[in-house]
CSV table of C-alpha atoms in Angstrom, one decimal:
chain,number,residue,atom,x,y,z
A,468,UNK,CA,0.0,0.0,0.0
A,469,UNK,CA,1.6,3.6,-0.9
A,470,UNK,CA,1.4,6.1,2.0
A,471,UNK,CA,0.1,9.1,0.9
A,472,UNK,CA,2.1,12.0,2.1
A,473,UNK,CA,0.6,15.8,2.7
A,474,UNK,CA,3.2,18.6,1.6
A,475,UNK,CA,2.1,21.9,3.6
A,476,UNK,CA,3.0,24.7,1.6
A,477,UNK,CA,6.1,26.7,2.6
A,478,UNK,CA,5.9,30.5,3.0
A,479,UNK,CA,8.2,32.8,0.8
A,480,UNK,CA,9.5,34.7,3.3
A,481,UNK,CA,10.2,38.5,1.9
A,482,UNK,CA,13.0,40.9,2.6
A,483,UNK,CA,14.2,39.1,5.7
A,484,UNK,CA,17.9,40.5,6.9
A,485,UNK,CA,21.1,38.5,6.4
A,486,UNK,CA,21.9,36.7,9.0
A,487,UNK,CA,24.8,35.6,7.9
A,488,UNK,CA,27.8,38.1,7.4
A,489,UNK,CA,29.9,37.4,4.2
A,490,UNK,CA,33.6,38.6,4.3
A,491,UNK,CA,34.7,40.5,1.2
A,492,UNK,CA,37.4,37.8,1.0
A,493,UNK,CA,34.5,35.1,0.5
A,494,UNK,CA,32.2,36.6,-1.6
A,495,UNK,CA,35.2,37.7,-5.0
A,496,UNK,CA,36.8,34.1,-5.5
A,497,UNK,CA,37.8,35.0,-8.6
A,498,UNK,CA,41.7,36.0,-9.8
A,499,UNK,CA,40.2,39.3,-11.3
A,500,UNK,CA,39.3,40.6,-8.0
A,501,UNK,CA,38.1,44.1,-9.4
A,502,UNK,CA,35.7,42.5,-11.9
A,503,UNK,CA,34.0,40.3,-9.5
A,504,UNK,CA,30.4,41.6,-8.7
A,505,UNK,CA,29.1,42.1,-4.8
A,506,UNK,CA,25.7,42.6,-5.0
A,507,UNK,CA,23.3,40.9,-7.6
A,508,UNK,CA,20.1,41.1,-8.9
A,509,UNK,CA,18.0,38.4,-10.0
A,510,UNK,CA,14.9,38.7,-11.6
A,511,UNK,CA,12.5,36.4,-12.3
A,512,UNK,CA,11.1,33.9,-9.6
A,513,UNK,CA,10.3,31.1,-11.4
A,514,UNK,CA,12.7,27.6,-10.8
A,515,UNK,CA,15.5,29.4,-12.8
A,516,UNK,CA,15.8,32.5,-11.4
A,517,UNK,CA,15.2,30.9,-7.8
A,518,UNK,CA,17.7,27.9,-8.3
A,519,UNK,CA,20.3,30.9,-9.8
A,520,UNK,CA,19.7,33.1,-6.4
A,521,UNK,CA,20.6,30.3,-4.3
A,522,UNK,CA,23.6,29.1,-6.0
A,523,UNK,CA,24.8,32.7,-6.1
A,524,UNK,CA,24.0,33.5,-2.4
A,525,UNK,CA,25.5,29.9,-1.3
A,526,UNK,CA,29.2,31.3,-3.1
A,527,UNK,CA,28.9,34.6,-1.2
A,528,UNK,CA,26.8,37.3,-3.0
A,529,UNK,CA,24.8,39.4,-1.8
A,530,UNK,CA,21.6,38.5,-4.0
A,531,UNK,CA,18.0,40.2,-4.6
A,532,UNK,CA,15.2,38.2,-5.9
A,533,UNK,CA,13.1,40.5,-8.2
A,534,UNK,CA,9.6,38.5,-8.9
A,535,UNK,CA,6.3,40.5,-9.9
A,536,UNK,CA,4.0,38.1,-8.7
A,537,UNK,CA,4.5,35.7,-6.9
A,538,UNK,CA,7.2,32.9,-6.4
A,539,UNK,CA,6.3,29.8,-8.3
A,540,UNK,CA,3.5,31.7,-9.8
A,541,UNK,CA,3.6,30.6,-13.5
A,542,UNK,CA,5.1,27.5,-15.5
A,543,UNK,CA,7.5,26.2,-12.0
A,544,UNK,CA,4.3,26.1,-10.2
A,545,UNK,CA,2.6,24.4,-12.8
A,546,UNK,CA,4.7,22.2,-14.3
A,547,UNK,CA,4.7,18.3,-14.0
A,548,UNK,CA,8.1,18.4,-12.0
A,549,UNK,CA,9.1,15.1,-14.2
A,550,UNK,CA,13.4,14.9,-14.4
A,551,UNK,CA,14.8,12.5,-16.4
A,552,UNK,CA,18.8,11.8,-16.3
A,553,UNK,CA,19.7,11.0,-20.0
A,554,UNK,CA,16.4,11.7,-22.1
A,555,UNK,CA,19.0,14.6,-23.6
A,556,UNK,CA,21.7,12.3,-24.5
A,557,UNK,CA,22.8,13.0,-27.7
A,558,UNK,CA,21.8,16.7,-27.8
A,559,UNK,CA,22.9,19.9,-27.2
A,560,UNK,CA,21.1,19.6,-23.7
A,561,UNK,CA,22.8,16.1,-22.6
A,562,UNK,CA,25.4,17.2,-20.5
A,563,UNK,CA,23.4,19.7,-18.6
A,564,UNK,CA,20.7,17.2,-17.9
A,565,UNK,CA,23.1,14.7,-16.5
A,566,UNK,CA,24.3,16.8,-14.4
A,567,UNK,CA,21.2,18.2,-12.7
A,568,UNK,CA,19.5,15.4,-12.3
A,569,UNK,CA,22.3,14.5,-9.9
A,570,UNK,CA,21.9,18.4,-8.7
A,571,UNK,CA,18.7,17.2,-7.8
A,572,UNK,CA,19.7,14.1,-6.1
A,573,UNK,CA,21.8,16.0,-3.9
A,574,UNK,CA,19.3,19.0,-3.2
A,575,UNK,CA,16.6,16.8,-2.3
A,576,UNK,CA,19.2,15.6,0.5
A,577,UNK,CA,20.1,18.7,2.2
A,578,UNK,CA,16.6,20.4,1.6
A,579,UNK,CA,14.4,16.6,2.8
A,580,UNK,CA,13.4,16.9,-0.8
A,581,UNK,CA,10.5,13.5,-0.1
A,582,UNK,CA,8.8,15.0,2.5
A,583,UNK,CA,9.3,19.5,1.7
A,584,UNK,CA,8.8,18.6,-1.7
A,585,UNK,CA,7.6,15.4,-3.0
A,586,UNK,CA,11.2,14.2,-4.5
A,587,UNK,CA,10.9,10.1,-5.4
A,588,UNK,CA,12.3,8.1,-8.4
A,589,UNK,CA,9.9,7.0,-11.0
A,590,UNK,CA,9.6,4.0,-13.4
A,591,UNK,CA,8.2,5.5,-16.4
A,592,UNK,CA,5.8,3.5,-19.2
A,593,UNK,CA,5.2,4.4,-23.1
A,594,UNK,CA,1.8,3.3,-23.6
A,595,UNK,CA,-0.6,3.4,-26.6
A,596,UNK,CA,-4.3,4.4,-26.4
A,597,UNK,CA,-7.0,4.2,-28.4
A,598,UNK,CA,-10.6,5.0,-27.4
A,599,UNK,CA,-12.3,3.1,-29.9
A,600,UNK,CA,-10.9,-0.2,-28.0
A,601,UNK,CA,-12.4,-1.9,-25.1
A,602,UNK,CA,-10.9,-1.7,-21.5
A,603,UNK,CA,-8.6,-4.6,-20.7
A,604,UNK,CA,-6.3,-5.4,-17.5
A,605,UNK,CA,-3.2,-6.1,-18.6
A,606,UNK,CA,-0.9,-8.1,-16.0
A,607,UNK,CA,2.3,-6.3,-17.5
A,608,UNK,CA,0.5,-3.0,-16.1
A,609,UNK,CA,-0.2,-1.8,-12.4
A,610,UNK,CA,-3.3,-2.8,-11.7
A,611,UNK,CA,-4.9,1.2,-11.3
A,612,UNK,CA,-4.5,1.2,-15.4
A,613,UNK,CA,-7.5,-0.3,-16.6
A,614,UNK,CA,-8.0,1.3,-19.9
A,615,UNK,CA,-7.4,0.2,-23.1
A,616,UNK,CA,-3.6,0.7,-23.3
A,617,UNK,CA,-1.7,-1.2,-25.4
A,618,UNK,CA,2.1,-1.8,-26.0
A,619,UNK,CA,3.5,-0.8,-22.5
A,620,UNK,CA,7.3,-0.2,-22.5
A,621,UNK,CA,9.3,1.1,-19.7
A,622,UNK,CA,11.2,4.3,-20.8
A,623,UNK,CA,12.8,5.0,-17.2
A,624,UNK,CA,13.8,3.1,-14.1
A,625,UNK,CA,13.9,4.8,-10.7
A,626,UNK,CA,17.7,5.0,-11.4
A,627,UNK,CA,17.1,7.5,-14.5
A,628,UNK,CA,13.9,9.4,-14.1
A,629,UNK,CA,12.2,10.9,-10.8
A,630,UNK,CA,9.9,13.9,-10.0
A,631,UNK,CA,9.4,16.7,-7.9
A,632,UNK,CA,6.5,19.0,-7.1
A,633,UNK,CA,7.7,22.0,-9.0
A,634,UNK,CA,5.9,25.0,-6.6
A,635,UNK,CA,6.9,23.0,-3.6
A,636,UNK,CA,10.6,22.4,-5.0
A,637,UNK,CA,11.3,26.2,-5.9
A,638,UNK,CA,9.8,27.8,-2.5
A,639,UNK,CA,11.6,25.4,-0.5
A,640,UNK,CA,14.7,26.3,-2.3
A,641,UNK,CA,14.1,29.8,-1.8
A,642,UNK,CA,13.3,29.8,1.5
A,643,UNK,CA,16.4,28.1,2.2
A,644,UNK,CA,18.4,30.5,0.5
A,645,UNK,CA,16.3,33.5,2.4
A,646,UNK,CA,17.2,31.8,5.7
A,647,UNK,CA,20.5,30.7,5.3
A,648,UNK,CA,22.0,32.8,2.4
A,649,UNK,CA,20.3,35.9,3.5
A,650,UNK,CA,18.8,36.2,0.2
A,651,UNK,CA,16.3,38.9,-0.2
A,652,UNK,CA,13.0,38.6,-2.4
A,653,UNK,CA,11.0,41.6,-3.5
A,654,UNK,CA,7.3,41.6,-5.2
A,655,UNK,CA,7.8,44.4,-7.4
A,656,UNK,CA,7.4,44.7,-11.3
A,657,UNK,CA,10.8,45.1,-13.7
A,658,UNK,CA,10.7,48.1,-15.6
A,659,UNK,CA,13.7,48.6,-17.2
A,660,UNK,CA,17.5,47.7,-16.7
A,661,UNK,CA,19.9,50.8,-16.7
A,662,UNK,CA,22.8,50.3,-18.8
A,663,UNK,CA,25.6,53.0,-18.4
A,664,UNK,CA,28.8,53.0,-20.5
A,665,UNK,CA,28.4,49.4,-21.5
A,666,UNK,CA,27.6,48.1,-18.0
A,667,UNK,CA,24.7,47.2,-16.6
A,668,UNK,CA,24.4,49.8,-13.2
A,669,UNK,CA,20.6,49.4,-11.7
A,670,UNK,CA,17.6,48.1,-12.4
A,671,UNK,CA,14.1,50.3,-12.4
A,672,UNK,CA,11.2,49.0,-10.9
A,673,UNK,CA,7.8,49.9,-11.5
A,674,UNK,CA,6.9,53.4,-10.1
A,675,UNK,CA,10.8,54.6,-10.9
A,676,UNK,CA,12.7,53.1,-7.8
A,677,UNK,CA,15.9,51.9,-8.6
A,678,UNK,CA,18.4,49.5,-7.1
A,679,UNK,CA,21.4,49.8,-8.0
A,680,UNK,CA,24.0,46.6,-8.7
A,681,UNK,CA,27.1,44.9,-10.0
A,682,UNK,CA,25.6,42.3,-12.0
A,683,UNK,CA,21.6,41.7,-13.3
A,684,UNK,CA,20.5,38.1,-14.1
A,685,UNK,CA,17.4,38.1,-16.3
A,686,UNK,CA,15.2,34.7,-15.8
A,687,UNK,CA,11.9,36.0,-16.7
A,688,UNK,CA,11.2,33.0,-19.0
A,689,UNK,CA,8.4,33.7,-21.6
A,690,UNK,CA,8.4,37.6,-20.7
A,691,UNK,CA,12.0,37.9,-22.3
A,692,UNK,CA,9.9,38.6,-25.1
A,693,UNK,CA,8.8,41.4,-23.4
A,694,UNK,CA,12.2,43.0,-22.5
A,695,UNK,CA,14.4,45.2,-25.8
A,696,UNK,CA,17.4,44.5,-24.6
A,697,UNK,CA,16.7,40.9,-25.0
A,698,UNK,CA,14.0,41.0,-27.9
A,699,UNK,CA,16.2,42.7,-29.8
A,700,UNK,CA,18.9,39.4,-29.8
A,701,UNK,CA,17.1,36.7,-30.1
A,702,UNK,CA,13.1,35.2,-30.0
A,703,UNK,CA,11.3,33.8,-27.1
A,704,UNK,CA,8.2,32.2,-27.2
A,705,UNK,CA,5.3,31.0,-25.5
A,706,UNK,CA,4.0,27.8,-25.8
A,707,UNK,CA,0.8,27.2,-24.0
A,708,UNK,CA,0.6,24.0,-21.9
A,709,UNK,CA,-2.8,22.5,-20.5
A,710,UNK,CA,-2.9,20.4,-17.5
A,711,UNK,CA,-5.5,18.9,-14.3
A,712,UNK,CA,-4.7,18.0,-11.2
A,713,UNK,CA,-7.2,15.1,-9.6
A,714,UNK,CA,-7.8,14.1,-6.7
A,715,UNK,CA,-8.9,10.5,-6.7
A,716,UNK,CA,-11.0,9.2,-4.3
A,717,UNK,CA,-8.7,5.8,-3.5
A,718,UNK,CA,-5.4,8.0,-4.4
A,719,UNK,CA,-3.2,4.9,-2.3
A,720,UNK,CA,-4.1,2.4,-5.1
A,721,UNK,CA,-2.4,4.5,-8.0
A,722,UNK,CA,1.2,3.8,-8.0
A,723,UNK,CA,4.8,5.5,-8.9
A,724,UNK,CA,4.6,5.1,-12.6
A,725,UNK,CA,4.9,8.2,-14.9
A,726,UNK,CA,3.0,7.8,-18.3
A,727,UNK,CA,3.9,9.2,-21.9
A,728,UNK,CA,1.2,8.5,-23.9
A,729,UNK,CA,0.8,7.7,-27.6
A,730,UNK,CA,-3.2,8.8,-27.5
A,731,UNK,CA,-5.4,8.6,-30.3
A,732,UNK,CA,-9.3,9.4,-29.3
A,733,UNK,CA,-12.4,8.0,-31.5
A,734,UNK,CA,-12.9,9.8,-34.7
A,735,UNK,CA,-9.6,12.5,-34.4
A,736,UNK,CA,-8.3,13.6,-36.5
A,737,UNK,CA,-4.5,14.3,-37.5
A,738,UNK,CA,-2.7,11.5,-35.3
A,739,UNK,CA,-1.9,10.9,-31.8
A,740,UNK,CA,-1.8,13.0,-29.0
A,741,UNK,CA,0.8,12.9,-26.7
A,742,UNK,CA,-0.2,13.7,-22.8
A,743,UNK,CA,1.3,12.8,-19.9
A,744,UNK,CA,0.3,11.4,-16.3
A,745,UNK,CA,2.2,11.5,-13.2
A,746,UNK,CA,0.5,10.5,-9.6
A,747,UNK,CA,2.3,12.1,-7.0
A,748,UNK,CA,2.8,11.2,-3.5
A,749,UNK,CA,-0.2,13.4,-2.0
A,750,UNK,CA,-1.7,10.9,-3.8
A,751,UNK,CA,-2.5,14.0,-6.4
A,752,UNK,CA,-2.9,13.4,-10.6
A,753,UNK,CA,-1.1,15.7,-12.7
A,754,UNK,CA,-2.5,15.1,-16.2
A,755,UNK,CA,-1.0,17.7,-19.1
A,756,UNK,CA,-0.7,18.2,-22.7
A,757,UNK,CA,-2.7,20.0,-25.7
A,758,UNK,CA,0.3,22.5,-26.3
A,759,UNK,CA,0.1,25.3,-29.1
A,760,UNK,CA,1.8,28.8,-29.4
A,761,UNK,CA,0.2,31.9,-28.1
A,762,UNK,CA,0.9,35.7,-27.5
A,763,UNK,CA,2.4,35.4,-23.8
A,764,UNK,CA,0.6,38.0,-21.5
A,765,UNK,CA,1.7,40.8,-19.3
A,766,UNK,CA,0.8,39.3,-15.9
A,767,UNK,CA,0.5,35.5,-15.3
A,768,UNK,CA,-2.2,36.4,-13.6
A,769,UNK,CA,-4.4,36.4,-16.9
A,770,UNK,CA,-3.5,32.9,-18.0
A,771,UNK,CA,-6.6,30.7,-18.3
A,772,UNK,CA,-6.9,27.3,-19.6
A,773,UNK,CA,-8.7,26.8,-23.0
A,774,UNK,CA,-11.9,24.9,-22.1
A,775,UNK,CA,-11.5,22.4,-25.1
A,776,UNK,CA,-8.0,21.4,-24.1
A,777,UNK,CA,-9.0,21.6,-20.1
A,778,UNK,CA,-11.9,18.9,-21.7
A,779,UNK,CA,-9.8,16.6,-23.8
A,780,UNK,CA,-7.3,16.3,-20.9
A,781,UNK,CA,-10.4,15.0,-18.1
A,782,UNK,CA,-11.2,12.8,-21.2
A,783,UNK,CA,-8.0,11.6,-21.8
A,784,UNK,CA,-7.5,10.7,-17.7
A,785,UNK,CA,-10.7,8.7,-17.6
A,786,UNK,CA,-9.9,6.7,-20.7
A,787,UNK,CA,-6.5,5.4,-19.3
A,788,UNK,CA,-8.2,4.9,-15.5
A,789,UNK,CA,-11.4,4.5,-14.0
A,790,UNK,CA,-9.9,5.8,-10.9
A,791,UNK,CA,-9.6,9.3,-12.9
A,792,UNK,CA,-12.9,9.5,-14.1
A,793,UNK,CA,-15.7,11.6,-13.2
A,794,UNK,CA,-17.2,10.7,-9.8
A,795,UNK,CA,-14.1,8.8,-8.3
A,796,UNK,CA,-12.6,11.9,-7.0
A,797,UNK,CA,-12.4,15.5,-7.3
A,798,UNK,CA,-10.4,18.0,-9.6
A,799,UNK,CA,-8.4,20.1,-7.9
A,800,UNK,CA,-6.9,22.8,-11.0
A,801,UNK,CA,-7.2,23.2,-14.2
A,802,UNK,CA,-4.9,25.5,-15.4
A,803,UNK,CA,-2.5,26.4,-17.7
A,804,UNK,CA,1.3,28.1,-18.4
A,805,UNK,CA,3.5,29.4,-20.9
A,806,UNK,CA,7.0,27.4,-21.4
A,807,UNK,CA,9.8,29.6,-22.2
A,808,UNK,CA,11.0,28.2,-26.5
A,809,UNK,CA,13.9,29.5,-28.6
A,810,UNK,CA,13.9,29.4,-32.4
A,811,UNK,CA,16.9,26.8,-31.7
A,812,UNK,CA,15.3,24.7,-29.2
A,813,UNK,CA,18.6,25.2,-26.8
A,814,UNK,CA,18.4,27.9,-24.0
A,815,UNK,CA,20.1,30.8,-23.4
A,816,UNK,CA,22.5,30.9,-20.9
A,817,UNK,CA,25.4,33.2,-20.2
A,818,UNK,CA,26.4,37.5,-20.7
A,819,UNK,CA,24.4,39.5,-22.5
A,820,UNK,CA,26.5,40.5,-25.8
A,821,UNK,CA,27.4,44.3,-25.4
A,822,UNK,CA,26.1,45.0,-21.8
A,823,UNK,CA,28.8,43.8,-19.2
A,824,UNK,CA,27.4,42.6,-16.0
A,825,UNK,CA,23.8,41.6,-17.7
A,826,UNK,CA,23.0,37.7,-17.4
A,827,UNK,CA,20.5,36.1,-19.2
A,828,UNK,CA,18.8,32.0,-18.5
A,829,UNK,CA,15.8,31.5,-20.6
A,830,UNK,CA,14.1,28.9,-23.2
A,831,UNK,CA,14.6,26.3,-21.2
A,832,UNK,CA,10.6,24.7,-22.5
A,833,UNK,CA,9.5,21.8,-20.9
A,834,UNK,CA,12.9,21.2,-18.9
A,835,UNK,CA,12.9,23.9,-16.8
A,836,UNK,CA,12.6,22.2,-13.7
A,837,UNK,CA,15.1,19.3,-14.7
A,838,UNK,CA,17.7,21.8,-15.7
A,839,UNK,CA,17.1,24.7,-13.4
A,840,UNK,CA,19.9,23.5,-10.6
A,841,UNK,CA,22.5,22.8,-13.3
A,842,UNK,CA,21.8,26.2,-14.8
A,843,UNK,CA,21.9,27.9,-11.4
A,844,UNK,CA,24.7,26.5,-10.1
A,845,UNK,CA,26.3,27.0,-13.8
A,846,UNK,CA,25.4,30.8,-13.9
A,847,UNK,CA,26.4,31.4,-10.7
A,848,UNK,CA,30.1,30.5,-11.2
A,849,UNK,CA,30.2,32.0,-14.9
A,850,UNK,CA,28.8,35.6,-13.2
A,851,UNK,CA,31.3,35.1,-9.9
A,852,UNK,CA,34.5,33.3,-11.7
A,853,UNK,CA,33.9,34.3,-15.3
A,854,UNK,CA,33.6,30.7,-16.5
A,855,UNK,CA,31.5,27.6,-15.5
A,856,UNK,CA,33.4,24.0,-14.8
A,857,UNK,CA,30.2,22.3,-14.0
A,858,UNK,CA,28.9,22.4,-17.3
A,859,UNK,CA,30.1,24.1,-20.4
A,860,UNK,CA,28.1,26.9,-21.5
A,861,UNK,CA,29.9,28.1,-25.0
A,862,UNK,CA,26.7,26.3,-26.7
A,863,UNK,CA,24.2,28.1,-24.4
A,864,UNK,CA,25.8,31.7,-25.0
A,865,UNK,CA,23.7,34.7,-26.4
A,866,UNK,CA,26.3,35.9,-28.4
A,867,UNK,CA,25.1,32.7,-31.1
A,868,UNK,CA,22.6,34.8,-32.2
A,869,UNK,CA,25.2,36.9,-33.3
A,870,UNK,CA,27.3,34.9,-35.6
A,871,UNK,CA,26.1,35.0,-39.6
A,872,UNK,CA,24.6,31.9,-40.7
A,873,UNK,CA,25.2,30.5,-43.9
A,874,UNK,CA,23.0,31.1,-46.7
């Protein structure tokens, strides 16, 4: 029987005081001692910009968290939370998956990751549906998957793929780094970032306060659209994500297996869909899918699911289980985010061409949460050393958007 465990929400705790005093001498590691940066502003309070505070703070800077909203507010609270250790190999993305999937190994150690934030390794199952077959248990299947899924193959063992809850995972983080770090967080909307003589010098935030500082990441995710002095390197897009979170009435019969689904419903048109399931261990559903671009709005706030994707999602949930029908539980969200895309499909990591001292992470698309401790922790030593040895960035760089491409 699976215990069903109950993740109280942790507090973002707001403009609390250091309380930990940083020497000078620990804070600049770096050889160029006059180059090295003291105070830093992040902005953006998603699972990037939080996992890039806390690797910052955790080397000595002094960091500001800069979030409009809320922390967690928009995709990292949203998400599915689904890591996977070498899904990437092969790509431009493998190395940095590697190594924060083992990131997250070791976070969920110091932080309690299974009980703060619902860390635990996954098997994972391909499976084909077709509503236009009958239901049929399947021995090869656990038991709670009664639909009529066909050709089950495992894709992951709990040695290569694992999950988190995304919201839970980036406030504990930040709270950590608030309490220990002496990280400060700020609800306040990003105007504009002042650049003076080629180096970034403050940021503005809505109603013209400024604060000034050495170095500015920018980890806004699908609002770097909205900023010129990124706009104006490279494209960011927003790709809208659906997704349900059930609550099944018997949530200790549905056990640890993450599904990627092959989905074709009766009388579609145009192929398979491909959504995903992942039980948790609140004994929660997270169903998502139906994905299509969209004009990214000002404030996350305004983000609604589409009704007809919300629909085919509840549909596609009771189809693989009765368990996640209508009547065997209730539905607690249906909601939807905007995942952060590049033209490229490869983030962007690293210095802002032009504008010393500016920082950019973004396009990270559906492996934000995977990759957000390796990019952190990556970022962090790029901005306080001038190079990263954790992973190599060159590929990530901003300036690639600058180099002419062949004809």
């Amino acid at each position: 029987m699976n215990v069903l465990v109950r993740f109280p929400l942790p507090p973002v705790i707001i403009n609390r005081r250091n309380r930990i005093p940083v020497s000078r001498a620990k804070r600049i590691e770096s050889s160029s001692l006059m180059d090295q940066p003291k105070k830093v502003i992040v902005c953006g309070g998603g699972v990037i910009g939080v996992c890039t505070a806390y690797f910052l703070a955790e080397k000595g800077a002094a960091v500001t968290l800069i979030e409009m909203s809320d922390v967690a507010c928009a995709a990292s609270g949203k998400a599915g939370g689904f890591l996977a250790y070498d899904w990437c190999d092969g790509g431009p993305l493998e190395e940095l998956a590697r190594v924060s999937f083992n990131l997250h190994r070791s976070l969920s150690e110091e932080l309690d990751g299974p009980r703060s934030y619902g860390y635990r390794a996954l098997t994972t199952l391909s499976l084909t549906v077709r509503e236009s077959e009958r239901s049929s248990a399947s021995r090869s299947l656990p038991s709670w998957i009664d639909g009529p899924a066909r050709s089950p193959k495992t894709i992951g063992t709990p040695e290569t793929t694992a999950q988190v809850h995304p919201q839970l995972f980036t406030r504990t983080l930040i709270d950590r780094a608030v309490e220990k770090y002496g990280v400060k967080v700020e609800i306040a909307k990003l105007e504009r970032v002042e650049v003076e003589e080629g180096r970034v010098g403050s940021v503005v935030l809505e109603g013209g306060r400024a604060l000034e500082a050495d170095a500015v990441v920018l980890a806004v995710g699908p609002w770097s659209s909205k900023l010129g002095l990124l706009s104006s390197l490279f494209r960011v897009y927003g790709l809208k994500a659906h997704s349900i979170v059930l609550e099944p009435r018997d949530g200790s019969s549905i056990t640890p297996h993450a599904l990627f689904l092959s989905y074709y419903s009766s009388g579609g048109r145009g192929g398979a869909l491909d959504p995903e399931v992942y039980p948790r261990p609140t004994g929660e559903v997270y169903v998502c899918g139906m994905s299509k671009e969209e004009e990214v709005p000002d404030d996350p706030a305004e983000i609604r699911g589409n009704p007809e994707s919300i629909a085919m999602l509840k549909r596609v949930a009771k189809t693989v289980s009765s368990h996640l029908g209508e009547g065997e539980g209730g539905v607690k969200a249906e909601q939807a985010c905007f995942l952060p895309c590049t033209d490229d499909g490869i983030p962007v990591i690293g210095e802002v061409p032009g504008v010393k001292g500016c920082y950019v992470a973004t396009g990270h698309n559906c492996w934000g949460i995977l990759n957000g401790p390796a990019t952190g922790a990556a970022l962090a030593q790029l901005l306080l050393h001038g190079h990263s040895t954790i992973v190599d960035l060159k590929r990530f760089s901003p300036s690639r958007f600058l180099l002419p491409t062949n004809p």
